[in-house]
Amino acid sequence: MWREILSGVLIVVGLFILSVSVYGMLKMPDIYTSIHAASKAAFLGIMPFLISAMLNGNPAVITRALLIAAFLILTTPISAHIIGQAAYLTREPMETEGAIDESGREGSAESAVTKAGD
C-alpha cells in the first residue's frame, strides 16, 4: 500500500520537475541558460521515475533503473558541456542581462571594453 502511494507521489514530483524545466527552457533568453534547465530536467526529472520503478521490488527492474541513473549521472554534464561548447565555438551570443564574456576572444564584449580603455 505505501509503495503505491509513494510511487504515485514520485511520479507527480517527476512530472512537475519536467514541466517546470520545459517552461524554463522556453523562457531562458539564450542557449547557455537553456541548457542549464535542460540538463537539470534530464537528471532531476527522471530520477523520481526511476526511484518509483525501483519500489516495484523486482531485482531486474532495480538493476536497470540503477544503470539508467548511473548513465544519466555520467552523461548529462558531459552533453550539456558539449552543447555549450558548440554554441560558444559558433559564436552564439549571450543574451542574458548582465552576462559578461570573459573569454578574451576577439569580438567578445570583454575584449571590446579592453580595447576601448586602451
JSON list of C-alpha atoms in Angstrom, two decimals:
[
{"chain": "A", "resi": 1, "resn": "MET", "atom": "CA", "xyz": [0.00, 0.00, 0.00]},
{"chain": "A", "resi": 2, "resn": "TRP", "atom": "CA", "xyz": [2.67, 2.53, 1.00]},
{"chain": "A", "resi": 3, "resn": "ARG", "atom": "CA", "xyz": [4.74, 1.65, -2.08]},
{"chain": "A", "resi": 4, "resn": "GLU", "atom": "CA", "xyz": [1.89, 2.53, -4.42]},
{"chain": "A", "resi": 5, "resn": "ILE", "atom": "CA", "xyz": [1.29, 5.87, -2.66]},
{"chain": "A", "resi": 6, "resn": "LEU", "atom": "CA", "xyz": [4.98, 6.77, -2.62]},
{"chain": "A", "resi": 7, "resn": "SER", "atom": "CA", "xyz": [5.30, 5.68, -6.24]},
{"chain": "A", "resi": 8, "resn": "GLY", "atom": "CA", "xyz": [2.41, 7.94, -7.24]},
{"chain": "A", "resi": 9, "resn": "VAL", "atom": "CA", "xyz": [3.87, 10.88, -5.33]},
{"chain": "A", "resi": 10, "resn": "LEU", "atom": "CA", "xyz": [7.25, 10.38, -7.01]},
{"chain": "A", "resi": 11, "resn": "ILE", "atom": "CA", "xyz": [5.63, 10.30, -10.44]},
{"chain": "A", "resi": 12, "resn": "VAL", "atom": "CA", "xyz": [3.81, 13.57, -9.72]},
{"chain": "A", "resi": 13, "resn": "VAL", "atom": "CA", "xyz": [7.07, 15.13, -8.47]},
{"chain": "A", "resi": 14, "resn": "GLY", "atom": "CA", "xyz": [8.89, 13.99, -11.62]},
{"chain": "A", "resi": 15, "resn": "LEU", "atom": "CA", "xyz": [6.16, 15.37, -13.86]},
{"chain": "A", "resi": 16, "resn": "PHE", "atom": "CA", "xyz": [6.25, 18.69, -12.01]},
{"chain": "A", "resi": 17, "resn": "ILE", "atom": "CA", "xyz": [10.03, 19.00, -12.34]},
{"chain": "A", "resi": 18, "resn": "LEU", "atom": "CA", "xyz": [9.92, 18.15, -16.04]},
{"chain": "A", "resi": 19, "resn": "SER", "atom": "CA", "xyz": [7.08, 20.62, -16.65]},
{"chain": "A", "resi": 20, "resn": "VAL", "atom": "CA", "xyz": [8.88, 23.43, -14.88]},
{"chain": "A", "resi": 21, "resn": "SER", "atom": "CA", "xyz": [12.09, 22.70, -16.74]},
{"chain": "A", "resi": 22, "resn": "VAL", "atom": "CA", "xyz": [10.34, 22.78, -20.13]},
{"chain": "A", "resi": 23, "resn": "TYR", "atom": "CA", "xyz": [8.91, 26.17, -19.19]},
{"chain": "A", "resi": 24, "resn": "GLY", "atom": "CA", "xyz": [12.41, 27.25, -18.13]},
{"chain": "A", "resi": 25, "resn": "MET", "atom": "CA", "xyz": [13.90, 26.09, -21.42]},
{"chain": "A", "resi": 26, "resn": "LEU", "atom": "CA", "xyz": [11.36, 28.13, -23.35]},
{"chain": "A", "resi": 27, "resn": "LYS", "atom": "CA", "xyz": [11.72, 31.26, -21.23]},
{"chain": "A", "resi": 28, "resn": "MET", "atom": "CA", "xyz": [15.52, 31.38, -20.98]},
{"chain": "A", "resi": 29, "resn": "PRO", "atom": "CA", "xyz": [16.98, 34.04, -23.29]},
{"chain": "A", "resi": 30, "resn": "ASP", "atom": "CA", "xyz": [19.94, 32.14, -24.74]},
{"chain": "A", "resi": 31, "resn": "ILE", "atom": "CA", "xyz": [21.33, 28.66, -25.31]},
{"chain": "A", "resi": 32, "resn": "TYR", "atom": "CA", "xyz": [23.69, 28.83, -22.36]},
{"chain": "A", "resi": 33, "resn": "THR", "atom": "CA", "xyz": [20.92, 29.25, -19.81]},
{"chain": "A", "resi": 34, "resn": "SER", "atom": "CA", "xyz": [18.56, 26.91, -21.69]},
{"chain": "A", "resi": 35, "resn": "ILE", "atom": "CA", "xyz": [20.99, 24.00, -21.47]},
{"chain": "A", "resi": 36, "resn": "HIS", "atom": "CA", "xyz": [21.13, 24.55, -17.72]},
{"chain": "A", "resi": 37, "resn": "ALA", "atom": "CA", "xyz": [17.37, 23.97, -17.48]},
{"chain": "A", "resi": 38, "resn": "ALA", "atom": "CA", "xyz": [17.56, 21.02, -19.88]},
{"chain": "A", "resi": 39, "resn": "SER", "atom": "CA", "xyz": [20.35, 19.27, -18.02]},
{"chain": "A", "resi": 40, "resn": "LYS", "atom": "CA", "xyz": [18.55, 19.68, -14.70]},
{"chain": "A", "resi": 41, "resn": "ALA", "atom": "CA", "xyz": [15.42, 18.20, -16.26]},
{"chain": "A", "resi": 42, "resn": "ALA", "atom": "CA", "xyz": [17.30, 15.24, -17.64]},
{"chain": "A", "resi": 43, "resn": "PHE", "atom": "CA", "xyz": [18.60, 14.33, -14.22]},
{"chain": "A", "resi": 44, "resn": "LEU", "atom": "CA", "xyz": [16.25, 15.67, -11.56]},
{"chain": "A", "resi": 45, "resn": "GLY", "atom": "CA", "xyz": [13.08, 15.00, -13.57]},
{"chain": "A", "resi": 46, "resn": "ILE", "atom": "CA", "xyz": [13.88, 11.41, -14.44]},
{"chain": "A", "resi": 47, "resn": "MET", "atom": "CA", "xyz": [15.23, 10.32, -11.05]},
{"chain": "A", "resi": 48, "resn": "PRO", "atom": "CA", "xyz": [11.79, 10.25, -9.32]},
{"chain": "A", "resi": 49, "resn": "PHE", "atom": "CA", "xyz": [10.52, 7.99, -12.13]},
{"chain": "A", "resi": 50, "resn": "LEU", "atom": "CA", "xyz": [13.47, 5.65, -11.64]},
{"chain": "A", "resi": 51, "resn": "ILE", "atom": "CA", "xyz": [13.00, 5.55, -7.87]},
{"chain": "A", "resi": 52, "resn": "SER", "atom": "CA", "xyz": [9.31, 4.87, -8.40]},
{"chain": "A", "resi": 53, "resn": "ALA", "atom": "CA", "xyz": [10.20, 1.96, -10.68]},
{"chain": "A", "resi": 54, "resn": "MET", "atom": "CA", "xyz": [12.65, 0.61, -8.09]},
{"chain": "A", "resi": 55, "resn": "LEU", "atom": "CA", "xyz": [9.87, 0.49, -5.49]},
{"chain": "A", "resi": 56, "resn": "ASN", "atom": "CA", "xyz": [8.47, -2.38, -7.54]},
{"chain": "A", "resi": 57, "resn": "GLY", "atom": "CA", "xyz": [10.93, -4.67, -5.78]},
{"chain": "A", "resi": 58, "resn": "ASN", "atom": "CA", "xyz": [11.74, -6.70, -8.89]},
{"chain": "A", "resi": 59, "resn": "PRO", "atom": "CA", "xyz": [15.56, -7.19, -8.97]},
{"chain": "A", "resi": 60, "resn": "ALA", "atom": "CA", "xyz": [15.68, -6.86, -12.77]},
{"chain": "A", "resi": 61, "resn": "VAL", "atom": "CA", "xyz": [13.86, -3.51, -12.66]},
{"chain": "A", "resi": 62, "resn": "ILE", "atom": "CA", "xyz": [16.04, -2.24, -9.82]},
{"chain": "A", "resi": 63, "resn": "THR", "atom": "CA", "xyz": [19.19, -3.17, -11.72]},
{"chain": "A", "resi": 64, "resn": "ARG", "atom": "CA", "xyz": [18.00, -1.45, -14.89]},
{"chain": "A", "resi": 65, "resn": "ALA", "atom": "CA", "xyz": [16.94, 1.67, -13.00]},
{"chain": "A", "resi": 66, "resn": "LEU", "atom": "CA", "xyz": [20.32, 1.87, -11.27]},
{"chain": "A", "resi": 67, "resn": "LEU", "atom": "CA", "xyz": [22.11, 1.51, -14.61]},
{"chain": "A", "resi": 68, "resn": "ILE", "atom": "CA", "xyz": [19.96, 4.23, -16.16]},
{"chain": "A", "resi": 69, "resn": "ALA", "atom": "CA", "xyz": [20.67, 6.52, -13.17]},
{"chain": "A", "resi": 70, "resn": "ALA", "atom": "CA", "xyz": [24.42, 5.88, -13.46]},
{"chain": "A", "resi": 71, "resn": "PHE", "atom": "CA", "xyz": [24.26, 6.59, -17.19]},
{"chain": "A", "resi": 72, "resn": "LEU", "atom": "CA", "xyz": [22.44, 9.89, -16.55]},
{"chain": "A", "resi": 73, "resn": "ILE", "atom": "CA", "xyz": [24.89, 10.91, -13.84]},
{"chain": "A", "resi": 74, "resn": "LEU", "atom": "CA", "xyz": [27.80, 10.32, -16.20]},
{"chain": "A", "resi": 75, "resn": "THR", "atom": "CA", "xyz": [26.42, 11.69, -19.45]},
{"chain": "A", "resi": 76, "resn": "THR", "atom": "CA", "xyz": [24.21, 14.66, -18.53]},
{"chain": "A", "resi": 77, "resn": "PRO", "atom": "CA", "xyz": [27.01, 17.07, -17.55]},
{"chain": "A", "resi": 78, "resn": "ILE", "atom": "CA", "xyz": [29.13, 15.96, -20.49]},
{"chain": "A", "resi": 79, "resn": "SER", "atom": "CA", "xyz": [26.36, 16.50, -23.02]},
{"chain": "A", "resi": 80, "resn": "ALA", "atom": "CA", "xyz": [25.48, 19.92, -21.54]},
{"chain": "A", "resi": 81, "resn": "HIS", "atom": "CA", "xyz": [29.15, 20.93, -21.74]},
{"chain": "A", "resi": 82, "resn": "ILE", "atom": "CA", "xyz": [29.45, 19.79, -25.36]},
{"chain": "A", "resi": 83, "resn": "ILE", "atom": "CA", "xyz": [26.31, 21.69, -26.37]},
{"chain": "A", "resi": 84, "resn": "GLY", "atom": "CA", "xyz": [27.58, 24.81, -24.58]},
{"chain": "A", "resi": 85, "resn": "GLN", "atom": "CA", "xyz": [30.99, 24.47, -26.20]},
{"chain": "A", "resi": 86, "resn": "ALA", "atom": "CA", "xyz": [29.44, 24.07, -29.65]},
{"chain": "A", "resi": 87, "resn": "ALA", "atom": "CA", "xyz": [27.36, 27.20, -29.07]},
{"chain": "A", "resi": 88, "resn": "TYR", "atom": "CA", "xyz": [30.45, 29.06, -27.91]},
{"chain": "A", "resi": 89, "resn": "LEU", "atom": "CA", "xyz": [32.53, 27.94, -30.91]},
{"chain": "A", "resi": 90, "resn": "THR", "atom": "CA", "xyz": [29.80, 29.04, -33.31]},
{"chain": "A", "resi": 91, "resn": "ARG", "atom": "CA", "xyz": [29.84, 32.42, -31.50]},
{"chain": "A", "resi": 92, "resn": "GLU", "atom": "CA", "xyz": [26.29, 32.16, -30.20]},
{"chain": "A", "resi": 93, "resn": "PRO", "atom": "CA", "xyz": [25.80, 35.42, -28.29]},
{"chain": "A", "resi": 94, "resn": "MET", "atom": "CA", "xyz": [25.00, 35.61, -24.59]},
{"chain": "A", "resi": 95, "resn": "GLU", "atom": "CA", "xyz": [21.67, 37.38, -24.32]},
{"chain": "A", "resi": 96, "resn": "THR", "atom": "CA", "xyz": [21.19, 37.15, -20.57]},
{"chain": "A", "resi": 97, "resn": "GLU", "atom": "CA", "xyz": [21.05, 40.56, -18.98]},
{"chain": "A", "resi": 98, "resn": "GLY", "atom": "CA", "xyz": [24.35, 41.31, -17.26]},
{"chain": "A", "resi": 99, "resn": "ALA", "atom": "CA", "xyz": [26.22, 38.40, -18.85]},
{"chain": "A", "resi": 100, "resn": "ILE", "atom": "CA", "xyz": [29.92, 39.06, -19.40]},
{"chain": "A", "resi": 101, "resn": "ASP", "atom": "CA", "xyz": [32.04, 37.07, -21.84]},
{"chain": "A", "resi": 102, "resn": "GLU", "atom": "CA", "xyz": [35.34, 36.74, -20.01]},
{"chain": "A", "resi": 103, "resn": "SER", "atom": "CA", "xyz": [36.96, 34.53, -22.62]},
{"chain": "A", "resi": 104, "resn": "GLY", "atom": "CA", "xyz": [39.12, 37.31, -24.02]},
{"chain": "A", "resi": 105, "resn": "ARG", "atom": "CA", "xyz": [38.50, 36.17, -27.57]},
{"chain": "A", "resi": 106, "resn": "GLU", "atom": "CA", "xyz": [38.34, 38.71, -30.34]},
{"chain": "A", "resi": 107, "resn": "GLY", "atom": "CA", "xyz": [34.89, 40.17, -30.79]},
{"chain": "A", "resi": 108, "resn": "SER", "atom": "CA", "xyz": [33.68, 39.41, -27.26]},
{"chain": "A", "resi": 109, "resn": "ALA", "atom": "CA", "xyz": [32.27, 42.13, -25.06]},
{"chain": "A", "resi": 110, "resn": "GLU", "atom": "CA", "xyz": [35.23, 41.91, -22.68]},
{"chain": "A", "resi": 111, "resn": "SER", "atom": "CA", "xyz": [37.83, 42.44, -25.42]},
{"chain": "A", "resi": 112, "resn": "ALA", "atom": "CA", "xyz": [35.79, 45.37, -26.76]},
{"chain": "A", "resi": 113, "resn": "VAL", "atom": "CA", "xyz": [35.85, 47.02, -23.35]},
{"chain": "A", "resi": 114, "resn": "THR", "atom": "CA", "xyz": [39.62, 46.42, -23.04]},
{"chain": "A", "resi": 115, "resn": "LYS", "atom": "CA", "xyz": [40.31, 47.95, -26.46]},
{"chain": "A", "resi": 116, "resn": "ALA", "atom": "CA", "xyz": [38.14, 50.98, -25.71]},
{"chain": "A", "resi": 117, "resn": "GLY", "atom": "CA", "xyz": [40.06, 51.56, -22.47]},
{"chain": "A", "resi": 118, "resn": "ASP", "atom": "CA", "xyz": [43.49, 51.47, -24.19]}
]
